[in-house]
Amino acid sequence: MLLLARVVVGAVARLRVTGDVPAGLRAGPVMFAANHIGPFDPIAITAACGKARLAPRLMATGGLFRAPVVGGVMRAAGHIRINRRQADVAAAVDDVAAALAVGSHVLGYPEGRITLDPGMWPERGKTGMARVALRTGVTVVPVAQWGAHEVAAWGGFGPTVRTVCRSLVRRPVVRVHFGAPVDLSGLDPAVPGAAQQATDRIIDAITAELRALRPDEPRLPRYVDPVRPLSIQRRHRPRPAP
């Protein structure tokens, strides 16, 4: 899958991977927290991981595991199923903790969905990844990505085909950056609100790394997907610098 992702991304985009993961973290376990900007970015980030010599287990929506062929591949690769909006969604925390207990790398999207923010900045996060990090003490590495939203449209067969065909010609630049570990020190998982504070720190870290990837697009993205819905209901407000 890592090799296939690099072939696919190479056909429709120019991949640029920056940052690094220290050798001490590569031995595992470690969690990677990425921003979610479009339907193509899981493929882009998989290709980036391959280029960075990483092979994380992805936290993915349960719908992918029910899909023909794809579901079997996801299970065989050891990826972790997240049944969003279902009664057993909390079980994913135990599944991720179990994967980390055997030294795995795990990659997930703390926002829990593709961002609907008009500026395509990370939204307010869900606390699942933070709760696992506080419970296990595993390091969280922020991963920022930008450009994958230009490769494939938000949804619908027609818009997706049109944008992918255009990308075969244009080959937009897709940037993925592995940042410095998130500082979660001073947070006690037994204290109410600690998981939300940890989540905010993770989203803040991703936002800071993303800002460096799009210096010429400080507020709104240059490329606007006309079929992507917009919402500010979950807008994240970064903490002021100390």
PDB file of C-alpha atoms in Angstrom:
ATOM      1  CA  MET A   1       0.000   0.000   0.000  1.00  0.00           C
ATOM      2  CA  LEU A   2       2.875   2.375   0.722  1.00  0.00           C
ATOM      3  CA  LEU A   3       4.365   1.686  -2.714  1.00  0.00           C
ATOM      4  CA  LEU A   4       0.994   1.914  -4.471  1.00  0.00           C
ATOM      5  CA  ALA A   5       0.235   5.237  -2.775  1.00  0.00           C
ATOM      6  CA  ARG A   6       3.532   6.691  -4.001  1.00  0.00           C
ATOM      7  CA  VAL A   7       2.769   5.565  -7.559  1.00  0.00           C
ATOM      8  CA  VAL A   8      -0.741   7.070  -7.459  1.00  0.00           C
ATOM      9  CA  VAL A   9       0.408  10.353  -5.929  1.00  0.00           C
ATOM     10  CA  GLY A  10       3.280  10.581  -8.396  1.00  0.00           C
ATOM     11  CA  ALA A  11       0.808  10.398 -11.272  1.00  0.00           C
ATOM     12  CA  VAL A  12      -1.407  13.276 -10.112  1.00  0.00           C
ATOM     13  CA  ALA A  13       0.818  15.470  -7.915  1.00  0.00           C
ATOM     14  CA  ARG A  14       4.339  16.492  -6.948  1.00  0.00           C
ATOM     15  CA  LEU A  15       4.970  15.264  -3.401  1.00  0.00           C
ATOM     16  CA  ARG A  16       7.200  17.266  -1.076  1.00  0.00           C
ATOM     17  CA  VAL A  17       7.975  15.755   2.345  1.00  0.00           C
ATOM     18  CA  THR A  18       9.775  17.766   5.023  1.00  0.00           C
ATOM     19  CA  GLY A  19      10.615  17.331   8.695  1.00  0.00           C
ATOM     20  CA  ASP A  20      11.742  14.091  10.258  1.00  0.00           C
ATOM     21  CA  VAL A  21      10.957  11.630  13.011  1.00  0.00           C
ATOM     22  CA  PRO A  22      13.850  11.034  15.452  1.00  0.00           C
ATOM     23  CA  ALA A  23      15.320   7.560  15.638  1.00  0.00           C
ATOM     24  CA  GLY A  24      14.171   7.194  19.229  1.00  0.00           C
ATOM     25  CA  LEU A  25      10.543   7.600  18.146  1.00  0.00           C
ATOM     26  CA  ARG A  26      10.861   5.437  15.054  1.00  0.00           C
ATOM     27  CA  ALA A  27      11.327   2.416  17.274  1.00  0.00           C
ATOM     28  CA  GLY A  28       7.732   2.998  18.441  1.00  0.00           C
ATOM     29  CA  PRO A  29       5.215   3.359  19.792  1.00  0.00           C
ATOM     30  CA  VAL A  30       4.222   6.795  18.489  1.00  0.00           C
ATOM     31  CA  MET A  31       1.047   8.555  17.377  1.00  0.00           C
ATOM     32  CA  PHE A  32       0.851  10.826  14.331  1.00  0.00           C
ATOM     33  CA  ALA A  33      -1.921  13.453  14.329  1.00  0.00           C
ATOM     34  CA  ALA A  34      -2.708  14.966  10.923  1.00  0.00           C
ATOM     35  CA  ASN A  35      -5.044  17.618   9.568  1.00  0.00           C
ATOM     36  CA  HIS A  36      -7.796  16.394   7.210  1.00  0.00           C
ATOM     37  CA  ILE A  37      -8.340  18.557   4.114  1.00  0.00           C
ATOM     38  CA  GLY A  38      -9.925  16.298   1.514  1.00  0.00           C
ATOM     39  CA  PRO A  39     -10.725  12.787   0.302  1.00  0.00           C
ATOM     40  CA  PHE A  40      -7.324  12.388  -1.367  1.00  0.00           C
ATOM     41  CA  ASP A  41      -5.166  13.290   1.616  1.00  0.00           C
ATOM     42  CA  PRO A  42      -5.117   9.756   3.166  1.00  0.00           C
ATOM     43  CA  ILE A  43      -3.424   8.560  -0.032  1.00  0.00           C
ATOM     44  CA  ALA A  44      -1.049  11.529  -0.007  1.00  0.00           C
ATOM     45  CA  ILE A  45      -0.082  11.028   3.608  1.00  0.00           C
ATOM     46  CA  THR A  46       0.420   7.287   3.054  1.00  0.00           C
ATOM     47  CA  ALA A  47       2.800   8.110   0.204  1.00  0.00           C
ATOM     48  CA  ALA A  48       4.589  10.625   2.437  1.00  0.00           C
ATOM     49  CA  CYS A  49       4.978   8.012   5.163  1.00  0.00           C
ATOM     50  CA  GLY A  50       6.471   5.621   2.618  1.00  0.00           C
ATOM     51  CA  LYS A  51       8.948   8.277   1.529  1.00  0.00           C
ATOM     52  CA  ALA A  52       9.813   8.966   5.185  1.00  0.00           C
ATOM     53  CA  ARG A  53      10.295   5.216   5.824  1.00  0.00           C
ATOM     54  CA  LEU A  54       7.321   4.987   8.171  1.00  0.00           C
ATOM     55  CA  ALA A  55       4.451   2.494   8.106  1.00  0.00           C
ATOM     56  CA  PRO A  56       1.747   3.620  10.542  1.00  0.00           C
ATOM     57  CA  ARG A  57      -1.544   1.878  11.127  1.00  0.00           C
ATOM     58  CA  LEU A  58      -4.308   4.270  10.097  1.00  0.00           C
ATOM     59  CA  MET A  59      -7.370   5.096  12.169  1.00  0.00           C
ATOM     60  CA  ALA A  60     -10.077   4.975   9.490  1.00  0.00           C
ATOM     61  CA  THR A  61     -13.843   5.255   9.284  1.00  0.00           C
ATOM     62  CA  GLY A  62     -15.765   2.003   9.520  1.00  0.00           C
ATOM     63  CA  GLY A  63     -17.269   2.530   6.063  1.00  0.00           C
ATOM     64  CA  LEU A  64     -13.929   1.737   4.431  1.00  0.00           C
ATOM     65  CA  PHE A  65     -13.797  -1.610   6.198  1.00  0.00           C
ATOM     66  CA  ARG A  66     -17.229  -2.527   4.809  1.00  0.00           C
ATOM     67  CA  ALA A  67     -16.279  -1.701   1.225  1.00  0.00           C
ATOM     68  CA  PRO A  68     -15.565  -4.586  -1.178  1.00  0.00           C
ATOM     69  CA  VAL A  69     -11.861  -5.320  -1.688  1.00  0.00           C
ATOM     70  CA  VAL A  70     -10.789  -2.142   0.158  1.00  0.00           C
ATOM     71  CA  GLY A  71     -12.154  -3.480   3.444  1.00  0.00           C
ATOM     72  CA  GLY A  72     -10.146  -6.686   3.154  1.00  0.00           C
ATOM     73  CA  VAL A  73      -6.986  -4.742   2.356  1.00  0.00           C
ATOM     74  CA  MET A  74      -7.539  -2.413   5.328  1.00  0.00           C
ATOM     75  CA  ARG A  75      -7.948  -5.349   7.701  1.00  0.00           C
ATOM     76  CA  ALA A  76      -4.951  -7.224   6.282  1.00  0.00           C
ATOM     77  CA  ALA A  77      -2.776  -4.127   6.697  1.00  0.00           C
ATOM     78  CA  GLY A  78      -3.732  -3.883  10.369  1.00  0.00           C
ATOM     79  CA  HIS A  79      -5.485  -0.532  10.163  1.00  0.00           C
ATOM     80  CA  ILE A  80      -7.851   0.412  12.981  1.00  0.00           C
ATOM     81  CA  ARG A  81     -11.594   0.741  12.491  1.00  0.00           C
ATOM     82  CA  ILE A  82     -13.384   3.779  13.937  1.00  0.00           C
ATOM     83  CA  ASN A  83     -17.171   3.405  13.951  1.00  0.00           C
ATOM     84  CA  ARG A  84     -18.125   7.055  14.091  1.00  0.00           C
ATOM     85  CA  ARG A  85     -21.573   7.966  15.403  1.00  0.00           C
ATOM     86  CA  GLN A  86     -22.127   4.399  16.628  1.00  0.00           C
ATOM     87  CA  ALA A  87     -22.488   3.038  20.147  1.00  0.00           C
ATOM     88  CA  ASP A  88     -19.157   1.186  20.056  1.00  0.00           C
ATOM     89  CA  VAL A  89     -17.038   4.130  18.901  1.00  0.00           C
ATOM     90  CA  ALA A  90     -15.416   4.318  22.362  1.00  0.00           C
ATOM     91  CA  ALA A  91     -13.974   0.832  21.808  1.00  0.00           C
ATOM     92  CA  ALA A  92     -11.557   2.372  19.317  1.00  0.00           C
ATOM     93  CA  VAL A  93      -9.640   3.907  22.228  1.00  0.00           C
ATOM     94  CA  ASP A  94      -8.862   0.402  23.515  1.00  0.00           C
ATOM     95  CA  ASP A  95      -7.981  -0.796  20.003  1.00  0.00           C
ATOM     96  CA  VAL A  96      -5.512   2.062  19.504  1.00  0.00           C
ATOM     97  CA  ALA A  97      -4.019   1.517  22.964  1.00  0.00           C
ATOM     98  CA  ALA A  98      -3.563  -2.183  22.156  1.00  0.00           C
ATOM     99  CA  ALA A  99      -1.778  -1.321  18.898  1.00  0.00           C
ATOM    100  CA  LEU A 100       0.547   1.047  20.723  1.00  0.00           C
ATOM    101  CA  ALA A 101       1.224  -1.562  23.403  1.00  0.00           C
ATOM    102  CA  VAL A 102       2.976  -3.737  20.799  1.00  0.00           C
ATOM    103  CA  GLY A 103       5.061  -0.819  19.522  1.00  0.00           C
ATOM    104  CA  SER A 104       2.995   0.207  16.501  1.00  0.00           C
ATOM    105  CA  HIS A 105       2.926   3.592  14.854  1.00  0.00           C
ATOM    106  CA  VAL A 106      -0.660   4.892  14.620  1.00  0.00           C
ATOM    107  CA  LEU A 107      -1.872   7.788  12.459  1.00  0.00           C
ATOM    108  CA  GLY A 108      -5.217   9.504  12.875  1.00  0.00           C
ATOM    109  CA  TYR A 109      -7.164  12.684  12.294  1.00  0.00           C
ATOM    110  CA  PRO A 110      -8.017  14.402  15.593  1.00  0.00           C
ATOM    111  CA  GLU A 111     -10.627  16.573  13.842  1.00  0.00           C
ATOM    112  CA  GLY A 112     -12.671  13.444  13.119  1.00  0.00           C
ATOM    113  CA  ARG A 113     -13.720  14.657   9.667  1.00  0.00           C
ATOM    114  CA  ILE A 114     -12.566  16.658   6.650  1.00  0.00           C
ATOM    115  CA  THR A 115     -12.399  20.280   7.765  1.00  0.00           C
ATOM    116  CA  LEU A 116     -15.318  22.470   6.778  1.00  0.00           C
ATOM    117  CA  ASP A 117     -13.599  25.644   7.920  1.00  0.00           C
ATOM    118  CA  PRO A 118     -13.759  28.273   5.128  1.00  0.00           C
ATOM    119  CA  GLY A 119     -10.006  28.827   5.421  1.00  0.00           C
ATOM    120  CA  MET A 120      -9.326  25.065   5.511  1.00  0.00           C
ATOM    121  CA  TRP A 121      -7.621  25.417   8.879  1.00  0.00           C
ATOM    122  CA  PRO A 122      -7.902  22.561  11.401  1.00  0.00           C
ATOM    123  CA  GLU A 123     -11.211  22.469  13.246  1.00  0.00           C
ATOM    124  CA  ARG A 124     -11.825  21.884  16.944  1.00  0.00           C
ATOM    125  CA  GLY A 125     -10.680  18.329  17.611  1.00  0.00           C
ATOM    126  CA  LYS A 126     -12.288  15.271  19.109  1.00  0.00           C
ATOM    127  CA  THR A 127     -10.652  13.979  22.289  1.00  0.00           C
ATOM    128  CA  GLY A 128     -10.084  10.339  21.305  1.00  0.00           C
ATOM    129  CA  MET A 129      -6.425  10.596  20.302  1.00  0.00           C
ATOM    130  CA  ALA A 130      -5.612  12.831  23.253  1.00  0.00           C
ATOM    131  CA  ARG A 131      -7.230  10.397  25.692  1.00  0.00           C
ATOM    132  CA  VAL A 132      -5.093   7.574  24.312  1.00  0.00           C
ATOM    133  CA  ALA A 133      -1.955   9.719  24.514  1.00  0.00           C
ATOM    134  CA  LEU A 134      -2.594  10.698  28.132  1.00  0.00           C
ATOM    135  CA  ARG A 135      -3.517   7.151  29.110  1.00  0.00           C
ATOM    136  CA  THR A 136      -0.459   5.523  27.507  1.00  0.00           C
ATOM    137  CA  GLY A 137       2.112   8.320  27.699  1.00  0.00           C
ATOM    138  CA  VAL A 138       2.900   7.814  23.994  1.00  0.00           C
ATOM    139  CA  THR A 139       4.418  10.744  22.075  1.00  0.00           C
ATOM    140  CA  VAL A 140       2.192  12.603  19.613  1.00  0.00           C
ATOM    141  CA  VAL A 141       3.804  13.980  16.441  1.00  0.00           C
ATOM    142  CA  PRO A 142       1.836  16.619  14.463  1.00  0.00           C
ATOM    143  CA  VAL A 143       1.667  16.132  10.704  1.00  0.00           C
ATOM    144  CA  ALA A 144       0.583  19.046   8.499  1.00  0.00           C
ATOM    145  CA  GLN A 145      -0.415  18.567   4.888  1.00  0.00           C
ATOM    146  CA  TRP A 146      -1.428  20.965   2.150  1.00  0.00           C
ATOM    147  CA  GLY A 147      -2.248  20.654  -1.542  1.00  0.00           C
ATOM    148  CA  ALA A 148      -4.074  17.315  -1.568  1.00  0.00           C
ATOM    149  CA  HIS A 149      -7.385  19.214  -1.668  1.00  0.00           C
ATOM    150  CA  GLU A 150      -6.516  20.306  -5.219  1.00  0.00           C
ATOM    151  CA  VAL A 151      -6.215  16.732  -6.492  1.00  0.00           C
ATOM    152  CA  ALA A 152      -9.743  15.418  -5.854  1.00  0.00           C
ATOM    153  CA  ALA A 153     -12.999  17.271  -5.192  1.00  0.00           C
ATOM    154  CA  TRP A 154     -15.040  16.890  -2.008  1.00  0.00           C
ATOM    155  CA  GLY A 155     -17.548  14.356  -3.319  1.00  0.00           C
ATOM    156  CA  GLY A 156     -19.632  13.080  -6.176  1.00  0.00           C
ATOM    157  CA  PHE A 157     -18.426  10.970  -9.075  1.00  0.00           C
ATOM    158  CA  GLY A 158     -18.464  13.766 -11.661  1.00  0.00           C
ATOM    159  CA  PRO A 159     -16.523  16.426  -9.697  1.00  0.00           C
ATOM    160  CA  THR A 160     -14.014  13.835  -8.496  1.00  0.00           C
ATOM    161  CA  VAL A 161     -13.293  12.533 -11.986  1.00  0.00           C
ATOM    162  CA  ARG A 162     -12.958  16.058 -13.386  1.00  0.00           C
ATOM    163  CA  THR A 163     -10.500  17.210 -10.719  1.00  0.00           C
ATOM    164  CA  VAL A 164      -8.407  14.032 -10.873  1.00  0.00           C
ATOM    165  CA  CYS A 165      -8.177  14.279 -14.679  1.00  0.00           C
ATOM    166  CA  ARG A 166      -7.115  17.904 -14.356  1.00  0.00           C
ATOM    167  CA  SER A 167      -4.489  16.892 -11.795  1.00  0.00           C
ATOM    168  CA  LEU A 168      -3.000  14.404 -14.252  1.00  0.00           C
ATOM    169  CA  VAL A 169      -2.053  17.429 -16.339  1.00  0.00           C
ATOM    170  CA  ARG A 170      -1.408  20.104 -13.688  1.00  0.00           C
ATOM    171  CA  ARG A 171       0.154  17.855 -11.014  1.00  0.00           C
ATOM    172  CA  PRO A 172      -0.290  20.271  -8.076  1.00  0.00           C
ATOM    173  CA  VAL A 173       2.315  20.332  -5.315  1.00  0.00           C
ATOM    174  CA  VAL A 174       1.320  18.327  -2.223  1.00  0.00           C
ATOM    175  CA  ARG A 175       3.301  19.136   0.910  1.00  0.00           C
ATOM    176  CA  VAL A 176       3.518  16.964   4.032  1.00  0.00           C
ATOM    177  CA  HIS A 177       5.533  18.024   7.066  1.00  0.00           C
ATOM    178  CA  PHE A 178       6.382  15.992  10.185  1.00  0.00           C
ATOM    179  CA  GLY A 179       6.694  18.395  13.109  1.00  0.00           C
ATOM    180  CA  ALA A 180       8.224  18.331  16.572  1.00  0.00           C
ATOM    181  CA  PRO A 181       6.435  16.260  19.259  1.00  0.00           C
ATOM    182  CA  VAL A 182       3.526  17.935  21.025  1.00  0.00           C
ATOM    183  CA  ASP A 183       4.177  19.015  24.615  1.00  0.00           C
ATOM    184  CA  LEU A 184       1.516  17.314  26.735  1.00  0.00           C
ATOM    185  CA  SER A 185       3.395  17.712  29.999  1.00  0.00           C
ATOM    186  CA  GLY A 186       1.533  18.850  33.092  1.00  0.00           C
ATOM    187  CA  LEU A 187      -1.742  17.218  32.053  1.00  0.00           C
ATOM    188  CA  ASP A 188      -3.231  14.605  34.381  1.00  0.00           C
ATOM    189  CA  PRO A 189      -5.740  12.280  32.664  1.00  0.00           C
ATOM    190  CA  ALA A 190      -7.602  11.974  35.960  1.00  0.00           C
ATOM    191  CA  VAL A 191      -8.369  15.700  36.006  1.00  0.00           C
ATOM    192  CA  PRO A 192     -11.590  16.748  34.231  1.00  0.00           C
ATOM    193  CA  GLY A 193     -10.879  18.683  31.066  1.00  0.00           C
ATOM    194  CA  ALA A 194      -7.350  17.329  30.596  1.00  0.00           C
ATOM    195  CA  ALA A 195      -8.285  15.454  27.407  1.00  0.00           C
ATOM    196  CA  GLN A 196      -9.721  18.606  25.857  1.00  0.00           C
ATOM    197  CA  GLN A 197      -6.634  20.610  26.827  1.00  0.00           C
ATOM    198  CA  ALA A 198      -4.430  17.936  25.256  1.00  0.00           C
ATOM    199  CA  THR A 199      -6.577  17.968  22.120  1.00  0.00           C
ATOM    200  CA  ASP A 200      -6.260  21.745  21.861  1.00  0.00           C
ATOM    201  CA  ARG A 201      -2.479  21.494  22.141  1.00  0.00           C
ATOM    202  CA  ILE A 202      -2.411  18.879  19.364  1.00  0.00           C
ATOM    203  CA  ILE A 203      -4.583  20.999  17.062  1.00  0.00           C
ATOM    204  CA  ASP A 204      -2.482  24.079  17.884  1.00  0.00           C
ATOM    205  CA  ALA A 205       0.671  22.174  16.904  1.00  0.00           C
ATOM    206  CA  ILE A 206      -0.814  20.990  13.616  1.00  0.00           C
ATOM    207  CA  THR A 207      -2.021  24.530  12.854  1.00  0.00           C
ATOM    208  CA  ALA A 208       1.442  25.990  13.498  1.00  0.00           C
ATOM    209  CA  GLU A 209       3.076  23.487  11.144  1.00  0.00           C
ATOM    210  CA  LEU A 210       0.370  24.057   8.511  1.00  0.00           C
ATOM    211  CA  ARG A 211       0.877  27.816   8.667  1.00  0.00           C
ATOM    212  CA  ALA A 212       4.474  27.293   7.548  1.00  0.00           C
ATOM    213  CA  LEU A 213       3.297  25.210   4.566  1.00  0.00           C
ATOM    214  CA  ARG A 214       0.955  27.904   3.229  1.00  0.00           C
ATOM    215  CA  PRO A 215       2.683  31.265   3.867  1.00  0.00           C
ATOM    216  CA  ASP A 216       1.143  32.799   0.744  1.00  0.00           C
ATOM    217  CA  GLU A 217      -2.358  31.660   1.764  1.00  0.00           C
ATOM    218  CA  PRO A 218      -2.600  33.045   5.324  1.00  0.00           C
ATOM    219  CA  ARG A 219      -6.395  33.311   5.514  1.00  0.00           C
ATOM    220  CA  LEU A 220      -8.190  31.625   2.643  1.00  0.00           C
ATOM    221  CA  PRO A 221      -6.951  28.883   0.302  1.00  0.00           C
ATOM    222  CA  ARG A 222      -5.974  29.913  -3.210  1.00  0.00           C
ATOM    223  CA  TYR A 223      -7.840  26.943  -4.651  1.00  0.00           C
ATOM    224  CA  VAL A 224     -11.498  26.737  -3.624  1.00  0.00           C
ATOM    225  CA  ASP A 225     -13.432  23.498  -4.182  1.00  0.00           C
ATOM    226  CA  PRO A 226     -16.914  24.670  -5.238  1.00  0.00           C
ATOM    227  CA  VAL A 227     -18.622  21.496  -3.990  1.00  0.00           C
ATOM    228  CA  ARG A 228     -17.083  21.493  -0.488  1.00  0.00           C
ATOM    229  CA  PRO A 229     -19.584  22.587   2.202  1.00  0.00           C
ATOM    230  CA  LEU A 230     -18.500  25.310   4.610  1.00  0.00           C
ATOM    231  CA  SER A 231     -19.129  25.713   8.337  1.00  0.00           C
ATOM    232  CA  ILE A 232     -17.659  27.661  11.253  1.00  0.00           C
ATOM    233  CA  GLN A 233     -19.499  25.711  13.964  1.00  0.00           C
ATOM    234  CA  ARG A 234     -16.354  23.809  14.948  1.00  0.00           C
ATOM    235  CA  ARG A 235     -13.816  26.565  14.327  1.00  0.00           C
ATOM    236  CA  HIS A 236     -10.724  26.130  16.469  1.00  0.00           C
ATOM    237  CA  ARG A 237      -9.224  29.151  18.153  1.00  0.00           C
ATOM    238  CA  PRO A 238      -5.484  28.628  18.855  1.00  0.00           C
ATOM    239  CA  ARG A 239      -4.251  29.435  22.348  1.00  0.00           C
ATOM    240  CA  PRO A 240      -2.282  32.682  22.664  1.00  0.00           C
ATOM    241  CA  ALA A 241       1.458  32.230  22.817  1.00  0.00           C
ATOM    242  CA  PRO A 242       2.839  32.241  26.394  1.00  0.00           C
TER     243      PRO A 242
END
